[in-house]
mmCIF file of C-alpha atoms in Angstrom:
data_model
loop_
_atom_site.group_PDB
_atom_site.id
_atom_site.type_symbol
_atom_site.label_atom_id
_atom_site.label_comp_id
_atom_site.label_asym_id
_atom_site.label_seq_id
_atom_site.Cartn_x
_atom_site.Cartn_y
_atom_site.Cartn_z
ATOM 1 C CA UNK A 1 -16.837 38.354 -12.463
ATOM 2 C CA UNK A 2 -19.996 36.585 -13.785
ATOM 3 C CA UNK A 3 -22.360 34.297 -11.719
ATOM 4 C CA UNK A 4 -20.542 31.018 -10.826
ATOM 5 C CA UNK A 5 -21.230 27.952 -13.048
ATOM 6 C CA UNK A 6 -23.028 24.742 -11.101
ATOM 7 C CA UNK A 7 -21.126 21.692 -11.897
ATOM 8 C CA UNK A 8 -21.179 18.015 -10.827
ATOM 9 C CA UNK A 9 -19.546 14.978 -11.419
ATOM 10 C CA UNK A 10 -21.607 12.945 -13.806
ATOM 11 C CA UNK A 11 -19.316 9.802 -14.050
ATOM 12 C CA UNK A 12 -16.013 10.043 -12.488
ATOM 13 C CA UNK A 13 -15.130 6.871 -14.287
ATOM 14 C CA UNK A 14 -15.309 8.230 -17.609
ATOM 15 C CA UNK A 15 -14.242 12.019 -16.480
ATOM 16 C CA UNK A 16 -17.499 13.173 -17.446
ATOM 17 C CA UNK A 17 -19.303 16.372 -16.106
ATOM 18 C CA UNK A 18 -22.404 18.363 -16.422
ATOM 19 C CA UNK A 19 -22.670 21.841 -15.784
ATOM 20 C CA UNK A 20 -25.186 25.189 -16.189
ATOM 21 C CA UNK A 21 -25.400 28.645 -15.270
ATOM 22 C CA UNK A 22 -27.547 29.552 -12.164
ATOM 23 C CA UNK A 23 -30.398 30.814 -13.868
ATOM 24 C CA UNK A 24 -33.889 29.743 -14.366
ATOM 25 C CA UNK A 25 -34.107 27.169 -17.810
ATOM 26 C CA UNK A 26 -30.473 27.339 -18.463
ATOM 27 C CA UNK A 27 -28.629 25.027 -20.788
ATOM 28 C CA UNK A 28 -27.194 22.125 -19.451
ATOM 29 C CA UNK A 29 -23.972 20.763 -21.077
ATOM 30 C CA UNK A 30 -21.796 17.648 -20.578
ATOM 31 C CA UNK A 31 -18.313 17.355 -21.382
ATOM 32 C CA UNK A 32 -14.720 16.683 -20.034
ATOM 33 C CA UNK A 33 -12.892 18.617 -17.288
ATOM 34 C CA UNK A 34 -11.165 20.356 -19.811
ATOM 35 C CA UNK A 35 -14.183 21.512 -21.606
ATOM 36 C CA UNK A 36 -15.513 22.475 -18.317
ATOM 37 C CA UNK A 37 -12.414 24.565 -17.382
ATOM 38 C CA UNK A 38 -13.192 26.268 -20.993
ATOM 39 C CA UNK A 39 -16.654 27.237 -20.124
ATOM 40 C CA UNK A 40 -15.402 28.595 -16.602
ATOM 41 C CA UNK A 41 -12.615 30.514 -18.032
ATOM 42 C CA UNK A 42 -13.958 34.008 -16.563
ATOM 43 C CA UNK A 43 -16.019 32.571 -13.597
ATOM 44 C CA UNK A 44 -15.844 30.480 -10.690
ATOM 45 C CA UNK A 45 -17.215 26.954 -10.200
ATOM 46 C CA UNK A 46 -19.791 25.439 -7.446
ATOM 47 C CA UNK A 47 -18.874 21.901 -7.381
ATOM 48 C CA UNK A 48 -21.315 19.298 -6.590
ATOM 49 C CA UNK A 49 -19.656 15.919 -5.415
ATOM 50 C CA UNK A 50 -21.444 12.778 -5.304
ATOM 51 C CA UNK A 51 -24.233 11.723 -2.808
ATOM 52 C CA UNK A 52 -22.533 8.265 -2.279
ATOM 53 C CA UNK A 53 -18.902 10.150 -1.373
ATOM 54 C CA UNK A 54 -20.087 12.517 1.353
ATOM 55 C CA UNK A 55 -21.523 11.464 4.569
ATOM 56 C CA UNK A 56 -24.551 13.795 5.737
ATOM 57 C CA UNK A 57 -25.655 13.391 9.410
ATOM 58 C CA UNK A 58 -27.431 15.303 12.034
ATOM 59 C CA UNK A 59 -26.172 14.972 15.576
ATOM 60 C CA UNK A 60 -27.790 16.328 18.953
ATOM 61 C CA UNK A 61 -25.027 17.588 20.962
ATOM 62 C CA UNK A 62 -26.012 20.099 23.850
ATOM 63 C CA UNK A 63 -23.253 22.138 23.870
ATOM 64 C CA UNK A 64 -22.852 25.613 23.294
ATOM 65 C CA UNK A 65 -19.219 26.423 23.287
ATOM 66 C CA UNK A 66 -17.558 26.455 19.942
ATOM 67 C CA UNK A 67 -14.254 25.331 21.198
ATOM 68 C CA UNK A 68 -15.910 22.338 23.129
ATOM 69 C CA UNK A 69 -18.001 21.628 20.121
ATOM 70 C CA UNK A 70 -14.685 21.027 17.956
ATOM 71 C CA UNK A 71 -13.312 18.648 20.532
ATOM 72 C CA UNK A 72 -16.276 16.553 20.809
ATOM 73 C CA UNK A 73 -17.101 16.326 17.222
ATOM 74 C CA UNK A 74 -14.443 13.458 16.309
ATOM 75 C CA UNK A 75 -15.689 11.292 19.467
ATOM 76 C CA UNK A 76 -19.387 11.730 18.242
ATOM 77 C CA UNK A 77 -18.488 11.130 14.412
ATOM 78 C CA UNK A 78 -16.549 7.768 15.111
ATOM 79 C CA UNK A 79 -19.660 5.365 14.984
ATOM 80 C CA UNK A 80 -20.839 6.712 11.669
ATOM 81 C CA UNK A 81 -17.328 6.481 9.920
ATOM 82 C CA UNK A 82 -15.869 3.300 8.126
ATOM 83 C CA UNK A 83 -12.232 4.156 8.945
ATOM 84 C CA UNK A 84 -10.275 6.176 11.629
ATOM 85 C CA UNK A 85 -11.702 9.878 12.241
ATOM 86 C CA UNK A 86 -8.296 11.023 10.810
ATOM 87 C CA UNK A 87 -8.902 9.629 7.471
ATOM 88 C CA UNK A 88 -11.558 12.371 6.895
ATOM 89 C CA UNK A 89 -12.462 15.852 6.528
ATOM 90 C CA UNK A 90 -15.494 17.405 7.705
ATOM 91 C CA UNK A 91 -17.311 20.603 8.435
ATOM 92 C CA UNK A 92 -20.379 21.358 10.612
ATOM 93 C CA UNK A 93 -22.958 23.901 11.383
ATOM 94 C CA UNK A 94 -24.881 24.711 14.305
ATOM 95 C CA UNK A 95 -28.648 24.658 14.011
ATOM 96 C CA UNK A 96 -31.704 25.062 16.494
ATOM 97 C CA UNK A 97 -31.956 22.737 19.440
ATOM 98 C CA UNK A 98 -28.563 21.226 20.096
ATOM 99 C CA UNK A 99 -28.584 20.013 16.733
ATOM 100 C CA UNK A 100 -25.242 19.887 14.573
ATOM 101 C CA UNK A 101 -25.409 19.288 11.146
ATOM 102 C CA UNK A 102 -22.104 17.467 9.857
ATOM 103 C CA UNK A 103 -20.805 16.677 6.540
ATOM 104 C CA UNK A 104 -17.691 14.353 6.090
ATOM 105 C CA UNK A 105 -15.481 12.937 3.203
ATOM 106 C CA UNK A 106 -12.478 11.369 2.729
ATOM 107 C CA UNK A 107 -9.439 13.229 2.680
ATOM 108 C CA UNK A 108 -8.158 11.048 -0.207
ATOM 109 C CA UNK A 109 -11.022 11.552 -2.193
ATOM 110 C CA UNK A 110 -11.330 15.249 -1.605
ATOM 111 C CA UNK A 111 -7.887 16.126 -2.463
ATOM 112 C CA UNK A 112 -7.760 13.968 -5.357
ATOM 113 C CA UNK A 113 -10.529 16.167 -6.862
ATOM 114 C CA UNK A 114 -9.382 19.402 -6.050
ATOM 115 C CA UNK A 115 -5.921 18.603 -7.324
ATOM 116 C CA UNK A 116 -7.613 17.707 -10.681
ATOM 117 C CA UNK A 117 -9.634 20.857 -10.579
ATOM 118 C CA UNK A 118 -6.520 22.932 -9.785
ATOM 119 C CA UNK A 119 -4.450 21.409 -12.414
ATOM 120 C CA UNK A 120 -7.244 22.208 -14.878
ATOM 121 C CA UNK A 121 -7.337 26.023 -14.059
ATOM 122 C CA UNK A 122 -10.672 25.950 -12.465
ATOM 123 C CA UNK A 123 -11.409 28.213 -9.644
ATOM 124 C CA UNK A 124 -13.808 26.845 -7.196
ATOM 125 C CA UNK A 125 -15.939 28.899 -4.950
ATOM 126 C CA UNK A 126 -17.522 26.119 -3.018
ATOM 127 C CA UNK A 127 -17.720 22.184 -2.765
ATOM 128 C CA UNK A 128 -20.961 20.860 -1.535
ATOM 129 C CA UNK A 129 -22.451 17.309 -1.439
ATOM 130 C CA UNK A 130 -25.245 17.198 -4.217
ATOM 131 C CA UNK A 131 -27.641 15.743 -1.796
ATOM 132 C CA UNK A 132 -27.936 19.624 -0.169
ATOM 133 C CA UNK A 133 -28.940 20.643 -3.570
ATOM 134 C CA UNK A 134 -32.124 18.358 -3.751
ATOM 135 C CA UNK A 135 -35.195 20.630 -3.196
ATOM 136 C CA UNK A 136 -36.704 19.520 0.339
ATOM 137 C CA UNK A 137 -40.056 19.749 1.777
ATOM 138 C CA UNK A 138 -41.215 18.873 5.262
ATOM 139 C CA UNK A 139 -42.703 15.282 5.962
ATOM 140 C CA UNK A 140 -41.351 14.310 2.636
ATOM 141 C CA UNK A 141 -38.746 12.533 1.070
ATOM 142 C CA UNK A 142 -37.177 13.685 -2.062
ATOM 143 C CA UNK A 143 -35.531 11.556 -4.511
ATOM 144 C CA UNK A 144 -33.618 12.270 -7.461
ATOM 145 C CA UNK A 145 -33.028 9.327 -9.931
ATOM 146 C CA UNK A 146 -30.117 9.554 -11.882
ATOM 147 C CA UNK A 147 -29.080 6.662 -14.389
ATOM 148 C CA UNK A 148 -28.329 3.718 -11.646
ATOM 149 C CA UNK A 149 -28.272 5.678 -8.379
ATOM 150 C CA UNK A 150 -30.526 7.528 -6.341
ATOM 151 C CA UNK A 151 -30.144 10.789 -4.414
ATOM 152 C CA UNK A 152 -32.077 10.496 -1.145
ATOM 153 C CA UNK A 153 -32.801 13.910 1.164
ATOM 154 C CA UNK A 154 -34.975 13.309 3.757
ATOM 155 C CA UNK A 155 -34.395 16.229 5.905
ATOM 156 C CA UNK A 156 -32.420 19.557 5.353
ATOM 157 C CA UNK A 157 -29.400 18.036 6.750
ATOM 158 C CA UNK A 158 -29.844 14.308 6.464
ATOM 159 C CA UNK A 159 -29.369 12.232 3.202
ATOM 160 C CA UNK A 160 -27.252 10.257 0.884
ATOM 161 C CA UNK A 161 -26.827 8.114 -2.171
ATOM 162 C CA UNK A 162 -27.849 4.735 -2.878
ATOM 163 C CA UNK A 163 -28.021 1.970 -5.806
ATOM 164 C CA UNK A 164 -31.437 2.456 -7.671
ATOM 165 C CA UNK A 165 -32.473 -1.303 -7.132
ATOM 166 C CA UNK A 166 -32.166 -1.009 -3.059
ATOM 167 C CA UNK A 167 -34.167 2.072 -3.100
ATOM 168 C CA UNK A 168 -37.487 0.909 -2.231
ATOM 169 C CA UNK A 169 -36.636 -1.397 0.638
ATOM 170 C CA UNK A 170 -34.182 1.741 1.996
ATOM 171 C CA UNK A 171 -37.288 3.795 2.143
ATOM 172 C CA UNK A 172 -39.326 0.942 4.055
ATOM 173 C CA UNK A 173 -37.088 0.350 6.524
ATOM 174 C CA UNK A 174 -35.349 3.470 7.261
ATOM 175 C CA UNK A 175 -37.909 6.279 6.588
ATOM 176 C CA UNK A 176 -41.082 4.736 8.253
ATOM 177 C CA UNK A 177 -41.898 8.510 9.728
ATOM 178 C CA UNK A 178 -42.373 9.808 6.334
ATOM 179 C CA UNK A 179 -45.330 9.428 4.177
ATOM 180 C CA UNK A 180 -44.763 10.984 0.967
ATOM 181 C CA UNK A 181 -41.906 10.683 -1.672
ATOM 182 C CA UNK A 182 -41.338 13.373 -4.204
ATOM 183 C CA UNK A 183 -39.517 11.767 -7.130
ATOM 184 C CA UNK A 184 -37.786 13.029 -10.087
ATOM 185 C CA UNK A 185 -36.629 10.757 -12.611
ATOM 186 C CA UNK A 186 -34.533 11.108 -15.936
ATOM 187 C CA UNK A 187 -35.431 7.484 -16.909
ATOM 188 C CA UNK A 188 -38.374 4.930 -16.474
ATOM 189 C CA UNK A 189 -38.737 4.001 -12.849
ATOM 190 C CA UNK A 190 -42.173 1.817 -13.197
ATOM 191 C CA UNK A 191 -40.489 -1.098 -11.825
ATOM 192 C CA UNK A 192 -39.618 0.402 -8.835
ATOM 193 C CA UNK A 193 -42.058 -1.178 -6.106
ATOM 194 C CA UNK A 194 -42.842 1.276 -3.591
ATOM 195 C CA UNK A 195 -44.514 0.530 -0.048
ATOM 196 C CA UNK A 196 -47.981 0.956 0.058
ATOM 197 C CA UNK A 197 -48.434 3.350 2.832
ATOM 198 C CA UNK A 198 -46.627 6.243 0.916
ATOM 199 C CA UNK A 199 -47.791 8.540 -1.635
ATOM 200 C CA UNK A 200 -45.446 9.197 -4.509
ATOM 201 C CA UNK A 201 -45.453 11.861 -6.756
ATOM 202 C CA UNK A 202 -43.243 11.476 -9.909
ATOM 203 C CA UNK A 203 -42.129 14.052 -12.380
ATOM 204 C CA UNK A 204 -39.936 13.059 -15.379
ATOM 205 C CA UNK A 205 -37.319 15.439 -15.963
ATOM 206 C CA UNK A 206 -34.302 15.724 -18.514
ATOM 207 C CA UNK A 207 -31.489 15.919 -16.295
ATOM 208 C CA UNK A 208 -30.663 15.499 -12.846
ATOM 209 C CA UNK A 209 -28.738 19.059 -12.746
ATOM 210 C CA UNK A 210 -31.930 21.009 -13.581
ATOM 211 C CA UNK A 211 -33.239 20.022 -10.030
ATOM 212 C CA UNK A 212 -30.202 20.835 -8.168
ATOM 213 C CA UNK A 213 -30.132 24.208 -6.865
ATOM 214 C CA UNK A 214 -28.577 25.831 -3.948
ATOM 215 C CA UNK A 215 -30.514 26.857 -0.921
ATOM 216 C CA UNK A 216 -29.844 30.399 0.578
ATOM 217 C CA UNK A 217 -27.469 29.940 3.290
ATOM 218 C CA UNK A 218 -24.991 27.471 1.070
ATOM 219 C CA UNK A 219 -23.881 25.821 4.498
ATOM 220 C CA UNK A 220 -21.266 22.986 4.605
ATOM 221 C CA UNK A 221 -19.089 23.981 2.259
ATOM 222 C CA UNK A 222 -16.278 21.492 2.157
ATOM 223 C CA UNK A 223 -13.483 24.411 0.981
ATOM 224 C CA UNK A 224 -13.006 24.860 4.789
ATOM 225 C CA UNK A 225 -10.190 24.229 7.168
ATOM 226 C CA UNK A 226 -6.838 23.283 5.410
ATOM 227 C CA UNK A 227 -9.015 22.984 2.248
ATOM 228 C CA UNK A 228 -9.975 26.637 2.382
ATOM 229 C CA UNK A 229 -8.929 28.564 -0.739
ATOM 230 C CA UNK A 230 -6.868 31.089 1.146
ATOM 231 C CA UNK A 231 -4.415 27.947 2.445
ATOM 232 C CA UNK A 232 -3.256 26.584 -0.771
ATOM 233 C CA UNK A 233 0.049 25.499 0.993
ATOM 234 C CA UNK A 234 -1.854 23.582 3.492
ATOM 235 C CA UNK A 235 -3.950 21.914 0.736
ATOM 236 C CA UNK A 236 -0.929 20.928 -1.158
ATOM 237 C CA UNK A 237 0.501 19.158 2.245
ATOM 238 C CA UNK A 238 -2.627 17.301 2.733
ATOM 239 C CA UNK A 239 -2.588 16.273 -0.985
ATOM 240 C CA UNK A 240 0.612 14.735 -0.704
ATOM 241 C CA UNK A 241 0.573 13.485 2.864
ATOM 242 C CA UNK A 242 -0.618 10.211 1.512
ATOM 243 C CA UNK A 243 1.990 9.503 -1.166
ATOM 244 C CA UNK A 244 4.588 10.845 1.317
ATOM 245 C CA UNK A 245 3.577 8.617 4.111
ATOM 246 C CA UNK A 246 4.026 5.398 1.490
ATOM 247 C CA UNK A 247 7.413 6.740 0.225
ATOM 248 C CA UNK A 248 8.690 6.891 4.009
ATOM 249 C CA UNK A 249 7.520 3.454 4.560
ATOM 250 C CA UNK A 250 8.986 2.059 1.238
ATOM 251 C CA UNK A 251 12.358 3.673 2.530
ATOM 252 C CA UNK A 252 12.186 1.944 5.935
ATOM 253 C CA UNK A 253 11.292 -1.144 4.622
ATOM 254 C CA UNK A 254 13.935 -1.048 2.185
ATOM 255 C CA UNK A 255 16.773 0.251 4.886
ATOM 256 C CA UNK A 256 15.558 -2.725 6.980
ATOM 257 C CA UNK A 257 16.179 -5.213 4.440
ATOM 258 C CA UNK A 258 19.588 -3.645 3.390
ATOM 259 C CA UNK A 259 20.586 -3.892 6.821
ATOM 260 C CA UNK A 260 19.182 -7.632 7.560
ATOM 261 C CA UNK A 261 21.341 -8.311 4.440
ATOM 262 C CA UNK A 262 24.455 -6.967 5.202
ATOM 263 C CA UNK A 263 24.076 -8.815 9.096
ATOM 264 C CA UNK A 264 23.592 -12.021 7.242
ATOM 265 C CA UNK A 265 26.348 -11.233 4.681
ATOM 266 C CA UNK A 266 28.744 -10.503 7.974
ATOM 267 C CA UNK A 267 27.770 -13.715 9.509
ATOM 268 C CA UNK A 268 28.525 -15.721 6.537
ATOM 269 C CA UNK A 269 32.089 -13.848 6.419
ATOM 270 C CA UNK A 270 32.695 -14.454 9.738
ATOM 271 C CA UNK A 271 31.692 -18.339 9.513
ATOM 272 C CA UNK A 272 33.940 -18.570 6.342
ATOM 273 C CA UNK A 273 37.197 -16.823 8.219
ATOM 274 C CA UNK A 274 36.760 -19.247 10.755
ATOM 275 C CA UNK A 275 36.733 -22.053 8.564
ATOM 276 C CA UNK A 276 39.664 -21.120 6.873
ATOM 277 C CA UNK A 277 41.614 -20.663 10.337
ATOM 278 C CA UNK A 278 40.593 -23.966 11.099
ATOM 279 C CA UNK A 279 42.261 -25.570 7.823
ATOM 280 C CA UNK A 280 45.004 -23.640 8.250
ATOM 281 C CA UNK A 281 46.040 -24.577 11.583
ATOM 282 C CA UNK A 282 45.262 -28.315 10.781
ATOM 283 C CA UNK A 283 47.503 -28.080 7.672
ATOM 284 C CA UNK A 284 50.200 -26.155 9.322
ATOM 285 C CA UNK A 285 50.117 -27.074 13.545
ATOM 286 C CA UNK A 286 53.283 -25.452 13.826
ATOM 287 C CA UNK A 287 52.107 -21.967 13.181
ATOM 288 C CA UNK A 288 51.005 -20.691 16.568
ATOM 289 C CA UNK A 289 50.222 -17.255 15.638
ATOM 290 C CA UNK A 290 48.076 -16.320 12.658
ATOM 291 C CA UNK A 291 48.142 -12.724 11.242
ATOM 292 C CA UNK A 292 47.713 -13.244 7.290
ATOM 293 C CA UNK A 293 46.318 -16.611 6.348
ATOM 294 C CA UNK A 294 47.033 -16.153 2.686
ATOM 295 C CA UNK A 295 50.643 -14.956 3.025
ATOM 296 C CA UNK A 296 51.507 -17.489 5.781
ATOM 297 C CA UNK A 297 50.183 -20.442 3.948
ATOM 298 C CA UNK A 298 52.195 -19.283 0.615
ATOM 299 C CA UNK A 299 55.372 -18.986 2.595
ATOM 300 C CA UNK A 300 55.004 -22.363 4.169
ATOM 301 C CA UNK A 301 54.142 -24.070 0.910
ATOM 302 C CA UNK A 302 57.229 -22.137 -0.550
ATOM 303 C CA UNK A 303 59.297 -23.974 2.307
ATOM 304 C CA UNK A 304 57.740 -27.483 1.604
ATOM 305 C CA UNK A 305 58.761 -26.651 -2.121
ATOM 306 C CA UNK A 306 62.467 -26.140 -1.387
ATOM 307 C CA UNK A 307 62.404 -29.619 0.256
ATOM 308 C CA UNK A 308 59.940 -31.639 -1.442
ATOM 309 C CA UNK A 309 60.559 -35.060 -2.870
ATOM 310 C CA UNK A 310 58.227 -37.205 -5.083
ATOM 311 C CA UNK A 311 56.111 -37.751 -1.894
ATOM 312 C CA UNK A 312 56.271 -33.988 -1.161
ATOM 313 C CA UNK A 313 54.713 -33.043 -4.594
ATOM 314 C CA UNK A 314 51.975 -35.581 -4.215
ATOM 315 C CA UNK A 315 50.990 -34.230 -0.932
ATOM 316 C CA UNK A 316 51.011 -30.500 -1.934
ATOM 317 C CA UNK A 317 49.233 -31.558 -5.038
ATOM 318 C CA UNK A 318 46.500 -33.592 -3.174
ATOM 319 C CA UNK A 319 46.015 -31.023 -0.433
ATOM 320 C CA UNK A 320 45.567 -28.209 -2.844
ATOM 321 C CA UNK A 321 43.172 -30.120 -4.824
ATOM 322 C CA UNK A 322 41.171 -30.885 -1.893
ATOM 323 C CA UNK A 323 41.455 -27.416 -0.281
ATOM 324 C CA UNK A 324 39.712 -26.050 -3.668
ATOM 325 C CA UNK A 325 36.851 -28.203 -3.320
ATOM 326 C CA UNK A 326 36.248 -27.796 0.478
ATOM 327 C CA UNK A 327 36.398 -23.916 0.105
ATOM 328 C CA UNK A 328 33.058 -24.482 -2.396
ATOM 329 C CA UNK A 329 31.000 -26.008 0.437
ATOM 330 C CA UNK A 330 30.485 -24.398 3.750
ATOM 331 C CA UNK A 331 29.069 -27.357 5.369
ATOM 332 C CA UNK A 332 31.703 -29.521 4.393
ATOM 333 C CA UNK A 333 34.169 -29.292 7.222
ATOM 334 C CA UNK A 334 37.986 -30.817 7.497
ATOM 335 C CA UNK A 335 38.376 -31.756 10.976
ATOM 336 C CA UNK A 336 42.009 -33.454 10.652
ATOM 337 C CA UNK A 337 44.264 -34.843 7.870
ATOM 338 C CA UNK A 338 47.495 -37.211 7.738
ATOM 339 C CA UNK A 339 49.780 -37.622 5.027
ATOM 340 C CA UNK A 340 51.496 -41.315 5.267
ATOM 341 C CA UNK A 341 53.101 -43.277 2.206
ATOM 342 C CA UNK A 342 51.891 -41.042 -0.429
ATOM 343 C CA UNK A 343 48.023 -41.347 0.779
ATOM 344 C CA UNK A 344 46.019 -38.168 2.252
ATOM 345 C CA UNK A 345 43.797 -39.078 4.690
ATOM 346 C CA UNK A 346 40.987 -36.696 5.548
ATOM 347 C CA UNK A 347 38.463 -36.758 8.254
ATOM 348 C CA UNK A 348 35.500 -34.759 7.135
ATOM 349 C CA UNK A 349 32.141 -33.781 8.500
ATOM 350 C CA UNK A 350 28.823 -32.613 6.680
ATOM 351 C CA UNK A 351 25.152 -33.141 6.794
ATOM 352 C CA UNK A 352 24.849 -35.665 4.446
ATOM 353 C CA UNK A 353 26.300 -38.546 2.289
ATOM 354 C CA UNK A 354 25.482 -36.704 -0.911
ATOM 355 C CA UNK A 355 28.271 -34.224 0.088
ATOM 356 C CA UNK A 356 31.078 -36.881 0.342
ATOM 357 C CA UNK A 357 29.925 -38.470 -2.882
ATOM 358 C CA UNK A 358 30.124 -34.883 -4.668
ATOM 359 C CA UNK A 359 33.442 -34.293 -3.157
ATOM 360 C CA UNK A 360 34.650 -37.867 -4.492
ATOM 361 C CA UNK A 361 33.462 -37.131 -7.759
ATOM 362 C CA UNK A 362 35.035 -33.629 -8.072
ATOM 363 C CA UNK A 363 38.483 -34.990 -6.807
ATOM 364 C CA UNK A 364 38.379 -37.826 -9.197
ATOM 365 C CA UNK A 365 38.134 -35.247 -11.955
ATOM 366 C CA UNK A 366 41.924 -34.637 -11.473
ATOM 367 C CA UNK A 367 43.815 -36.841 -13.564
ATOM 368 C CA UNK A 368 45.376 -39.810 -11.670
ATOM 369 C CA UNK A 369 43.585 -39.146 -8.606
ATOM 370 C CA UNK A 370 41.630 -41.962 -6.703
ATOM 371 C CA UNK A 371 39.402 -41.475 -3.730
ATOM 372 C CA UNK A 372 38.642 -44.295 -1.382
ATOM 373 C CA UNK A 373 35.649 -43.659 1.213
ATOM 374 C CA UNK A 374 36.783 -45.520 4.465
ATOM 375 C CA UNK A 375 33.899 -44.883 6.548
ATOM 376 C CA UNK A 376 30.943 -42.406 6.576
ATOM 377 C CA UNK A 377 28.753 -42.789 9.818
ATOM 378 C CA UNK A 378 25.513 -40.359 10.219
ATOM 379 C CA UNK A 379 24.842 -39.147 13.898
ATOM 380 C CA UNK A 380 23.204 -36.834 15.915
ATOM 381 C CA UNK A 381 25.823 -34.046 14.905
ATOM 382 C CA UNK A 382 25.451 -34.970 11.241
ATOM 383 C CA UNK A 383 27.711 -37.209 8.890
ATOM 384 C CA UNK A 384 31.338 -37.841 9.991
ATOM 385 C CA UNK A 385 33.525 -39.508 7.134
ATOM 386 C CA UNK A 386 37.107 -40.783 6.225
ATOM 387 C CA UNK A 387 38.728 -40.399 3.280
ATOM 388 C CA UNK A 388 41.601 -41.743 1.477
ATOM 389 C CA UNK A 389 43.234 -39.855 -1.720
ATOM 390 C CA UNK A 390 46.266 -41.192 -3.439
ATOM 391 C CA UNK A 391 47.558 -40.802 -7.020
ATOM 392 C CA UNK A 392 47.679 -43.752 -9.314
ATOM 393 C CA UNK A 393 50.959 -44.929 -11.057
ATOM 394 C CA UNK A 394 51.000 -43.775 -14.485
#
């Protein structure tokens, strides 16, 4: 297989990449991910990730055991990470003098990029922070200006990305021990006001990628651990973990909402059944044992029809008409009823006078029905009203 291609993400928002061969004065090309895939059809790719997305730090951990280092690193990294340690993938390399070089990136970001390259059919040989490919010199800050961002490397294992406009202030506040700046720029940078004590050497270049070249060791390759090429199954698992977590959370929320709705419906059904039982007992007090409200009510009404006179017909009509309206308002309850001299008297309780007025209006829509509100009193327990209902002579 041919020598690998060096590629970097030129503009993530526009799906724009740039790449070149790893030889002197190689041509630099730009294009989409699909165009990069065509160029890398017969070779592998070394991918450089934006400096702003990868944290590079150097820790001082006087621990010699490899196993103990793996246990201690998560705690040592906590103060440097914006989110929980579990949200990041990191690789490390032990350096002389108890120094530990670390590169860390969010799982979500790395998995997303790896998935895109996998779907495009691109074989990755390595994935690094582009900061590590900027040339570095002792006591010198190396800066690569690219569009509106700057890649800063001020030691072999320390650097990152920053907005171009904040660069001079950043240099002055954080890099006081350095006296020189090596600056490569592809656009004019005369407007940048550097600290006076620094010596700045500026070199104009055509492309940032022309200055990005790997070191001999190529340490801190992010294609390690669960993202190692020889563990594709684990890569897929980690890639889909955030989506699977969201799906599980959504399912649990939906189940909780359904359970709450079911319990609410059961409560309403129990209240309605209890209301129906009370109305049945008040209407037919002679029935002591209720088995089937509908069947028993129909049986009693049949008996009444057999013995009805004129008053019996009025009673049944008014009772049926009022029961229809009461069944539509669960908050309007029948407490007692009486029928004397062709007048059906009801004792109702509710929450407001508007309920009683609505009941009256609905009842009087029946031909010949007249409703008189005898009393309506509001107390601590709500409204109590007595109503007389009769049929006007035609």
